[in-house]
Amino acid sequence: MAARRRPEVSRPSRPHLPMRPLWRCRGCGAEWPCQPARLSLLVEYRDDRTALLVYLGTLMAEAGAQLSQLNGHAAPANLTERFLSWARAR
Ligand SMILES: [Zn+2]
């Protein structure tokens, strides 16, 4: 336990973070949140699922606005699935 006080030191050099405004993963290029990003979010927010959903909702709104500007039309229809459905408590 004590050895893992600073997990950021051992993180890979290409973390799974969103690349705006495309909302692709900087680490693996998949649509963000990619699987590794989802897993680390679930770990990070394991004690507060509500906070995770609020956070993801904020990101989804931002992504929707940026992606719809890029596309020149409405935001992709699957954003709720992509950002929120997997994070809901079951
Ligand atoms: Zn990734």
mmCIF file of N, CA and C and ligand atoms in Angstrom:
data_model
loop_
_atom_site.group_PDB
_atom_site.id
_atom_site.type_symbol
_atom_site.label_atom_id
_atom_site.label_comp_id
_atom_site.label_asym_id
_atom_site.label_seq_id
_atom_site.Cartn_x
_atom_site.Cartn_y
_atom_site.Cartn_z
ATOM 1 N N MET A 1 0.836 -1.206 0.000
ATOM 2 C CA MET A 1 0.000 0.000 0.000
ATOM 3 C C MET A 1 0.863 1.245 0.000
ATOM 4 N N ALA A 2 1.820 1.308 0.958
ATOM 5 C CA ALA A 2 2.636 2.520 1.100
ATOM 6 C C ALA A 2 3.436 2.795 -0.161
ATOM 7 N N ALA A 3 3.800 1.736 -0.876
ATOM 8 C CA ALA A 3 4.608 1.917 -2.071
ATOM 9 C C ALA A 3 3.808 2.569 -3.195
ATOM 10 N N ARG A 4 2.471 2.604 -3.063
ATOM 11 C CA ARG A 4 1.655 3.128 -4.161
ATOM 12 C C ARG A 4 1.089 4.502 -3.821
ATOM 13 N N ARG A 5 1.816 5.246 -3.002
ATOM 14 C CA ARG A 5 1.317 6.563 -2.627
ATOM 15 C C ARG A 5 1.249 7.520 -3.804
ATOM 16 N N ARG A 6 2.164 7.366 -4.756
ATOM 17 C CA ARG A 6 2.187 8.301 -5.885
ATOM 18 C C ARG A 6 2.024 7.546 -7.197
ATOM 19 N N PRO A 7 0.813 7.072 -7.471
ATOM 20 C CA PRO A 7 0.603 6.230 -8.659
ATOM 21 C C PRO A 7 0.916 6.968 -9.961
ATOM 22 N N GLU A 8 0.867 8.311 -9.958
ATOM 23 C CA GLU A 8 1.103 9.034 -11.210
ATOM 24 C C GLU A 8 2.507 8.803 -11.749
ATOM 25 N N VAL A 9 3.435 8.490 -10.855
ATOM 26 C CA VAL A 9 4.821 8.276 -11.275
ATOM 27 C C VAL A 9 4.933 7.067 -12.199
ATOM 28 N N SER A 10 4.125 6.040 -11.915
ATOM 29 C CA SER A 10 4.266 4.803 -12.667
ATOM 30 C C SER A 10 3.283 4.721 -13.838
ATOM 31 N N ARG A 11 2.526 5.783 -14.071
ATOM 32 C CA ARG A 11 1.574 5.738 -15.185
ATOM 33 C C ARG A 11 2.313 5.696 -16.517
ATOM 34 N N PRO A 12 1.673 5.092 -17.519
ATOM 35 C CA PRO A 12 2.287 5.074 -18.853
ATOM 36 C C PRO A 12 2.476 6.508 -19.364
ATOM 37 N N SER A 13 3.410 6.685 -20.284
ATOM 38 C CA SER A 13 3.696 8.023 -20.772
ATOM 39 C C SER A 13 2.568 8.568 -21.633
ATOM 40 N N ARG A 14 1.685 7.714 -22.126
ATOM 41 C CA ARG A 14 0.568 8.193 -22.933
ATOM 42 C C ARG A 14 -0.736 7.836 -22.226
ATOM 43 N N PRO A 15 -1.159 8.687 -21.308
ATOM 44 C CA PRO A 15 -2.365 8.372 -20.536
ATOM 45 C C PRO A 15 -3.610 8.405 -21.427
ATOM 46 N N HIS A 16 -4.629 7.716 -20.977
ATOM 47 C CA HIS A 16 -5.876 7.651 -21.742
ATOM 48 C C HIS A 16 -6.753 8.852 -21.410
ATOM 49 N N LEU A 17 -6.393 9.981 -22.027
ATOM 50 C CA LEU A 17 -7.142 11.213 -21.794
ATOM 51 C C LEU A 17 -7.732 11.697 -23.107
ATOM 52 N N PRO A 18 -8.841 12.446 -23.024
ATOM 53 C CA PRO A 18 -9.488 12.883 -24.271
ATOM 54 C C PRO A 18 -8.699 13.967 -24.989
ATOM 55 N N MET A 19 -8.698 13.886 -26.303
ATOM 56 C CA MET A 19 -8.057 14.865 -27.158
ATOM 57 C C MET A 19 -9.171 15.725 -27.764
ATOM 58 N N ARG A 20 -9.258 16.972 -27.285
ATOM 59 C CA ARG A 20 -10.309 17.850 -27.785
ATOM 60 C C ARG A 20 -9.856 18.526 -29.085
ATOM 61 N N PRO A 21 -10.732 18.861 -30.006
ATOM 62 C CA PRO A 21 -12.190 18.647 -29.928
ATOM 63 C C PRO A 21 -12.657 17.344 -30.561
ATOM 64 N N LEU A 22 -11.734 16.425 -30.842
ATOM 65 C CA LEU A 22 -12.144 15.203 -31.542
ATOM 66 C C LEU A 22 -12.690 14.155 -30.587
ATOM 67 N N TRP A 23 -12.315 14.288 -29.303
ATOM 68 C CA TRP A 23 -12.751 13.318 -28.290
ATOM 69 C C TRP A 23 -12.326 11.912 -28.646
ATOM 70 N N ARG A 24 -11.074 11.853 -29.120
ATOM 71 C CA ARG A 24 -10.415 10.555 -29.269
ATOM 72 C C ARG A 24 -9.383 10.454 -28.169
ATOM 73 N N CYS A 25 -9.035 9.230 -27.805
ATOM 74 C CA CYS A 25 -8.083 9.024 -26.724
ATOM 75 C C CYS A 25 -6.667 9.375 -27.178
ATOM 76 N N ARG A 26 -5.956 10.129 -26.315
ATOM 77 C CA ARG A 26 -4.557 10.443 -26.614
ATOM 78 C C ARG A 26 -3.680 9.207 -26.564
ATOM 79 N N GLY A 27 -4.089 8.239 -25.755
ATOM 80 C CA GLY A 27 -3.252 7.064 -25.542
ATOM 81 C C GLY A 27 -3.427 6.025 -26.626
ATOM 82 N N CYS A 28 -4.678 5.698 -26.986
ATOM 83 C CA CYS A 28 -4.915 4.571 -27.879
ATOM 84 C C CYS A 28 -5.703 4.940 -29.127
ATOM 85 N N GLY A 29 -6.208 6.174 -29.205
ATOM 86 C CA GLY A 29 -6.875 6.613 -30.417
ATOM 87 C C GLY A 29 -8.331 6.203 -30.537
ATOM 88 N N ALA A 30 -8.834 5.446 -29.575
ATOM 89 C CA ALA A 30 -10.246 5.047 -29.610
ATOM 90 C C ALA A 30 -11.130 6.235 -29.226
ATOM 91 N N GLU A 31 -12.419 6.116 -29.494
ATOM 92 C CA GLU A 31 -13.344 7.144 -29.022
ATOM 93 C C GLU A 31 -13.272 7.195 -27.507
ATOM 94 N N TRP A 32 -13.135 8.414 -26.972
ATOM 95 C CA TRP A 32 -13.022 8.559 -25.520
ATOM 96 C C TRP A 32 -14.414 8.636 -24.901
ATOM 97 N N PRO A 33 -14.672 8.055 -23.729
ATOM 98 C CA PRO A 33 -13.744 7.265 -22.916
ATOM 99 C C PRO A 33 -13.549 5.846 -23.431
ATOM 100 N N CYS A 34 -12.307 5.503 -23.719
ATOM 101 C CA CYS A 34 -11.972 4.155 -24.163
ATOM 102 C C CYS A 34 -12.027 3.213 -22.952
ATOM 103 N N GLN A 35 -11.823 1.958 -23.201
ATOM 104 C CA GLN A 35 -11.952 0.979 -22.110
ATOM 105 C C GLN A 35 -10.985 1.252 -20.951
ATOM 106 N N PRO A 36 -9.697 1.489 -21.231
ATOM 107 C CA PRO A 36 -8.797 1.796 -20.105
ATOM 108 C C PRO A 36 -9.203 3.064 -19.352
ATOM 109 N N ALA A 37 -9.697 4.065 -20.066
ATOM 110 C CA ALA A 37 -10.133 5.293 -19.400
ATOM 111 C C ALA A 37 -11.332 5.010 -18.505
ATOM 112 N N ARG A 38 -12.265 4.200 -18.988
ATOM 113 C CA ARG A 38 -13.438 3.847 -18.171
ATOM 114 C C ARG A 38 -13.016 3.126 -16.899
ATOM 115 N N LEU A 39 -12.091 2.192 -17.060
ATOM 116 C CA LEU A 39 -11.641 1.442 -15.890
ATOM 117 C C LEU A 39 -10.984 2.350 -14.868
ATOM 118 N N SER A 40 -10.132 3.264 -15.326
ATOM 119 C CA SER A 40 -9.442 4.102 -14.347
ATOM 120 C C SER A 40 -10.409 5.092 -13.714
ATOM 121 N N LEU A 41 -11.428 5.539 -14.460
ATOM 122 C CA LEU A 41 -12.445 6.406 -13.854
ATOM 123 C C LEU A 41 -13.240 5.653 -12.791
ATOM 124 N N LEU A 42 -13.585 4.401 -13.096
ATOM 125 C CA LEU A 42 -14.341 3.613 -12.117
ATOM 126 C C LEU A 42 -13.534 3.413 -10.847
ATOM 127 N N VAL A 43 -12.222 3.223 -10.994
ATOM 128 C CA VAL A 43 -11.368 3.068 -9.817
ATOM 129 C C VAL A 43 -11.278 4.391 -9.060
ATOM 130 N N GLU A 44 -11.040 5.450 -9.811
ATOM 131 C CA GLU A 44 -10.857 6.761 -9.190
ATOM 132 C C GLU A 44 -12.106 7.190 -8.420
ATOM 133 N N TYR A 45 -13.287 6.877 -8.960
ATOM 134 C CA TYR A 45 -14.540 7.322 -8.345
ATOM 135 C C TYR A 45 -15.278 6.166 -7.672
ATOM 136 N N ARG A 46 -14.560 5.132 -7.253
ATOM 137 C CA ARG A 46 -15.264 3.951 -6.752
ATOM 138 C C ARG A 46 -16.104 4.251 -5.512
ATOM 139 N N ASP A 47 -15.739 5.276 -4.768
ATOM 140 C CA ASP A 47 -16.496 5.616 -3.559
ATOM 141 C C ASP A 47 -17.574 6.657 -3.805
ATOM 142 N N ASP A 48 -17.662 7.169 -5.015
ATOM 143 C CA ASP A 48 -18.627 8.229 -5.272
ATOM 144 C C ASP A 48 -19.107 8.177 -6.720
ATOM 145 N N ARG A 49 -20.005 7.228 -6.969
ATOM 146 C CA ARG A 49 -20.499 7.025 -8.321
ATOM 147 C C ARG A 49 -21.275 8.242 -8.818
ATOM 148 N N THR A 50 -21.942 8.929 -7.889
ATOM 149 C CA THR A 50 -22.707 10.113 -8.290
ATOM 150 C C THR A 50 -21.774 11.190 -8.850
ATOM 151 N N ALA A 51 -20.650 11.389 -8.169
ATOM 152 C CA ALA A 51 -19.688 12.386 -8.645
ATOM 153 C C ALA A 51 -19.155 12.013 -10.023
ATOM 154 N N LEU A 52 -18.936 10.720 -10.248
ATOM 155 C CA LEU A 52 -18.472 10.266 -11.556
ATOM 156 C C LEU A 52 -19.497 10.600 -12.637
ATOM 157 N N LEU A 53 -20.777 10.353 -12.350
ATOM 158 C CA LEU A 53 -21.814 10.618 -13.347
ATOM 159 C C LEU A 53 -21.946 12.111 -13.624
ATOM 160 N N VAL A 54 -21.792 12.929 -12.576
ATOM 161 C CA VAL A 54 -21.833 14.374 -12.775
ATOM 162 C C VAL A 54 -20.668 14.820 -13.666
ATOM 163 N N TYR A 55 -19.490 14.281 -13.358
ATOM 164 C CA TYR A 55 -18.289 14.600 -14.140
ATOM 165 C C TYR A 55 -18.465 14.187 -15.595
ATOM 166 N N LEU A 56 -18.950 12.964 -15.801
ATOM 167 C CA LEU A 56 -19.132 12.468 -17.161
ATOM 168 C C LEU A 56 -20.208 13.262 -17.896
ATOM 169 N N GLY A 57 -21.229 13.692 -17.157
ATOM 170 C CA GLY A 57 -22.273 14.500 -17.778
ATOM 171 C C GLY A 57 -21.727 15.826 -18.290
ATOM 172 N N THR A 58 -20.825 16.411 -17.507
ATOM 173 C CA THR A 58 -20.187 17.658 -17.918
ATOM 174 C C THR A 58 -19.359 17.451 -19.181
ATOM 175 N N LEU A 59 -18.584 16.367 -19.177
ATOM 176 C CA LEU A 59 -17.751 16.068 -20.347
ATOM 177 C C LEU A 59 -18.608 15.759 -21.566
ATOM 178 N N MET A 60 -19.725 15.073 -21.347
ATOM 179 C CA MET A 60 -20.597 14.724 -22.462
ATOM 180 C C MET A 60 -21.172 15.978 -23.104
ATOM 181 N N ALA A 61 -21.534 16.957 -22.262
ATOM 182 C CA ALA A 61 -22.064 18.211 -22.805
ATOM 183 C C ALA A 61 -20.998 18.934 -23.626
ATOM 184 N N GLU A 62 -19.777 18.938 -23.095
ATOM 185 C CA GLU A 62 -18.682 19.585 -23.806
ATOM 186 C C GLU A 62 -18.392 18.864 -25.125
ATOM 187 N N ALA A 63 -18.333 17.551 -25.061
ATOM 188 C CA ALA A 63 -18.072 16.764 -26.266
ATOM 189 C C ALA A 63 -19.184 16.953 -27.293
ATOM 190 N N GLY A 64 -20.419 16.977 -26.826
ATOM 191 C CA GLY A 64 -21.539 17.151 -27.744
ATOM 192 C C GLY A 64 -21.448 18.472 -28.479
ATOM 193 N N ALA A 65 -21.104 19.532 -27.753
ATOM 194 C CA ALA A 65 -20.993 20.851 -28.371
ATOM 195 C C ALA A 65 -19.850 20.878 -29.377
ATOM 196 N N GLN A 66 -18.710 20.322 -28.984
ATOM 197 C CA GLN A 66 -17.546 20.385 -29.877
ATOM 198 C C GLN A 66 -17.720 19.482 -31.089
ATOM 199 N N LEU A 67 -18.279 18.303 -30.885
ATOM 200 C CA LEU A 67 -18.454 17.383 -32.005
ATOM 201 C C LEU A 67 -19.510 17.892 -32.977
ATOM 202 N N SER A 68 -20.538 18.532 -32.456
ATOM 203 C CA SER A 68 -21.563 19.040 -33.376
ATOM 204 C C SER A 68 -21.019 20.205 -34.190
ATOM 205 N N GLN A 69 -20.109 21.003 -33.603
ATOM 206 C CA GLN A 69 -19.460 22.063 -34.380
ATOM 207 C C GLN A 69 -18.605 21.476 -35.487
ATOM 208 N N LEU A 70 -17.863 20.430 -35.148
ATOM 209 C CA LEU A 70 -17.015 19.774 -36.141
ATOM 210 C C LEU A 70 -17.850 19.198 -37.267
ATOM 211 N N ASN A 71 -18.939 18.555 -36.891
ATOM 212 C CA ASN A 71 -19.764 17.869 -37.877
ATOM 213 C C ASN A 71 -20.652 18.828 -38.657
ATOM 214 N N GLY A 72 -20.871 20.008 -38.088
ATOM 215 C CA GLY A 72 -21.772 20.952 -38.735
ATOM 216 C C GLY A 72 -23.228 20.571 -38.569
ATOM 217 N N HIS A 73 -23.513 19.664 -37.686
ATOM 218 C CA HIS A 73 -24.914 19.310 -37.411
ATOM 219 C C HIS A 73 -25.026 18.815 -35.982
ATOM 220 N N ALA A 74 -26.084 18.117 -35.696
ATOM 221 C CA ALA A 74 -26.352 17.713 -34.316
ATOM 222 C C ALA A 74 -25.255 16.804 -33.767
ATOM 223 N N ALA A 75 -25.142 16.781 -32.448
ATOM 224 C CA ALA A 75 -24.174 15.918 -31.791
ATOM 225 C C ALA A 75 -24.506 14.454 -32.078
ATOM 226 N N PRO A 76 -23.486 13.600 -32.063
ATOM 227 C CA PRO A 76 -23.741 12.169 -32.270
ATOM 228 C C PRO A 76 -24.799 11.646 -31.302
ATOM 229 N N ALA A 77 -25.624 10.736 -31.778
ATOM 230 C CA ALA A 77 -26.762 10.273 -30.986
ATOM 231 C C ALA A 77 -26.354 9.311 -29.884
ATOM 232 N N ASN A 78 -25.163 8.750 -29.996
ATOM 233 C CA ASN A 78 -24.796 7.704 -29.042
ATOM 234 C C ASN A 78 -24.006 8.235 -27.856
ATOM 235 N N LEU A 79 -24.010 9.540 -27.630
ATOM 236 C CA LEU A 79 -23.156 10.090 -26.576
ATOM 237 C C LEU A 79 -23.569 9.616 -25.183
ATOM 238 N N THR A 80 -24.854 9.472 -24.942
ATOM 239 C CA THR A 80 -25.288 9.011 -23.624
ATOM 240 C C THR A 80 -24.761 7.616 -23.348
ATOM 241 N N GLU A 81 -24.877 6.785 -24.360
ATOM 242 C CA GLU A 81 -24.342 5.423 -24.247
ATOM 243 C C GLU A 81 -22.842 5.469 -23.974
ATOM 244 N N ARG A 82 -22.182 6.288 -24.737
ATOM 245 C CA ARG A 82 -20.716 6.353 -24.702
ATOM 246 C C ARG A 82 -20.189 6.932 -23.393
ATOM 247 N N PHE A 83 -20.870 7.957 -22.868
ATOM 248 C CA PHE A 83 -20.346 8.640 -21.699
ATOM 249 C C PHE A 83 -20.967 8.169 -20.387
ATOM 250 N N LEU A 84 -22.221 7.747 -20.411
ATOM 251 C CA LEU A 84 -22.914 7.546 -19.143
ATOM 252 C C LEU A 84 -23.360 6.112 -18.868
ATOM 253 N N SER A 85 -23.846 5.414 -19.878
ATOM 254 C CA SER A 85 -24.522 4.142 -19.603
ATOM 255 C C SER A 85 -23.634 3.159 -18.858
ATOM 256 N N TRP A 86 -22.368 3.091 -19.253
ATOM 257 C CA TRP A 86 -21.455 2.116 -18.642
ATOM 258 C C TRP A 86 -21.142 2.455 -17.197
ATOM 259 N N ALA A 87 -21.323 3.720 -16.805
ATOM 260 C CA ALA A 87 -20.912 4.148 -15.468
ATOM 261 C C ALA A 87 -22.031 4.050 -14.442
ATOM 262 N N ARG A 88 -23.255 3.801 -14.914
ATOM 263 C CA ARG A 88 -24.363 3.734 -13.968
ATOM 264 C C ARG A 88 -24.202 2.529 -13.060
ATOM 265 N N ALA A 89 -24.544 2.727 -11.823
ATOM 266 C CA ALA A 89 -24.479 1.621 -10.863
ATOM 267 C C ALA A 89 -25.445 0.517 -11.291
ATOM 268 N N ARG A 90 -25.012 -0.719 -11.126
ATOM 269 C CA ARG A 90 -25.939 -1.784 -11.472
ATOM 270 C C ARG A 90 -26.322 -2.606 -10.264
HETATM 271 ZN ZN ZN B 1 -7.336 5.020 -24.554
#
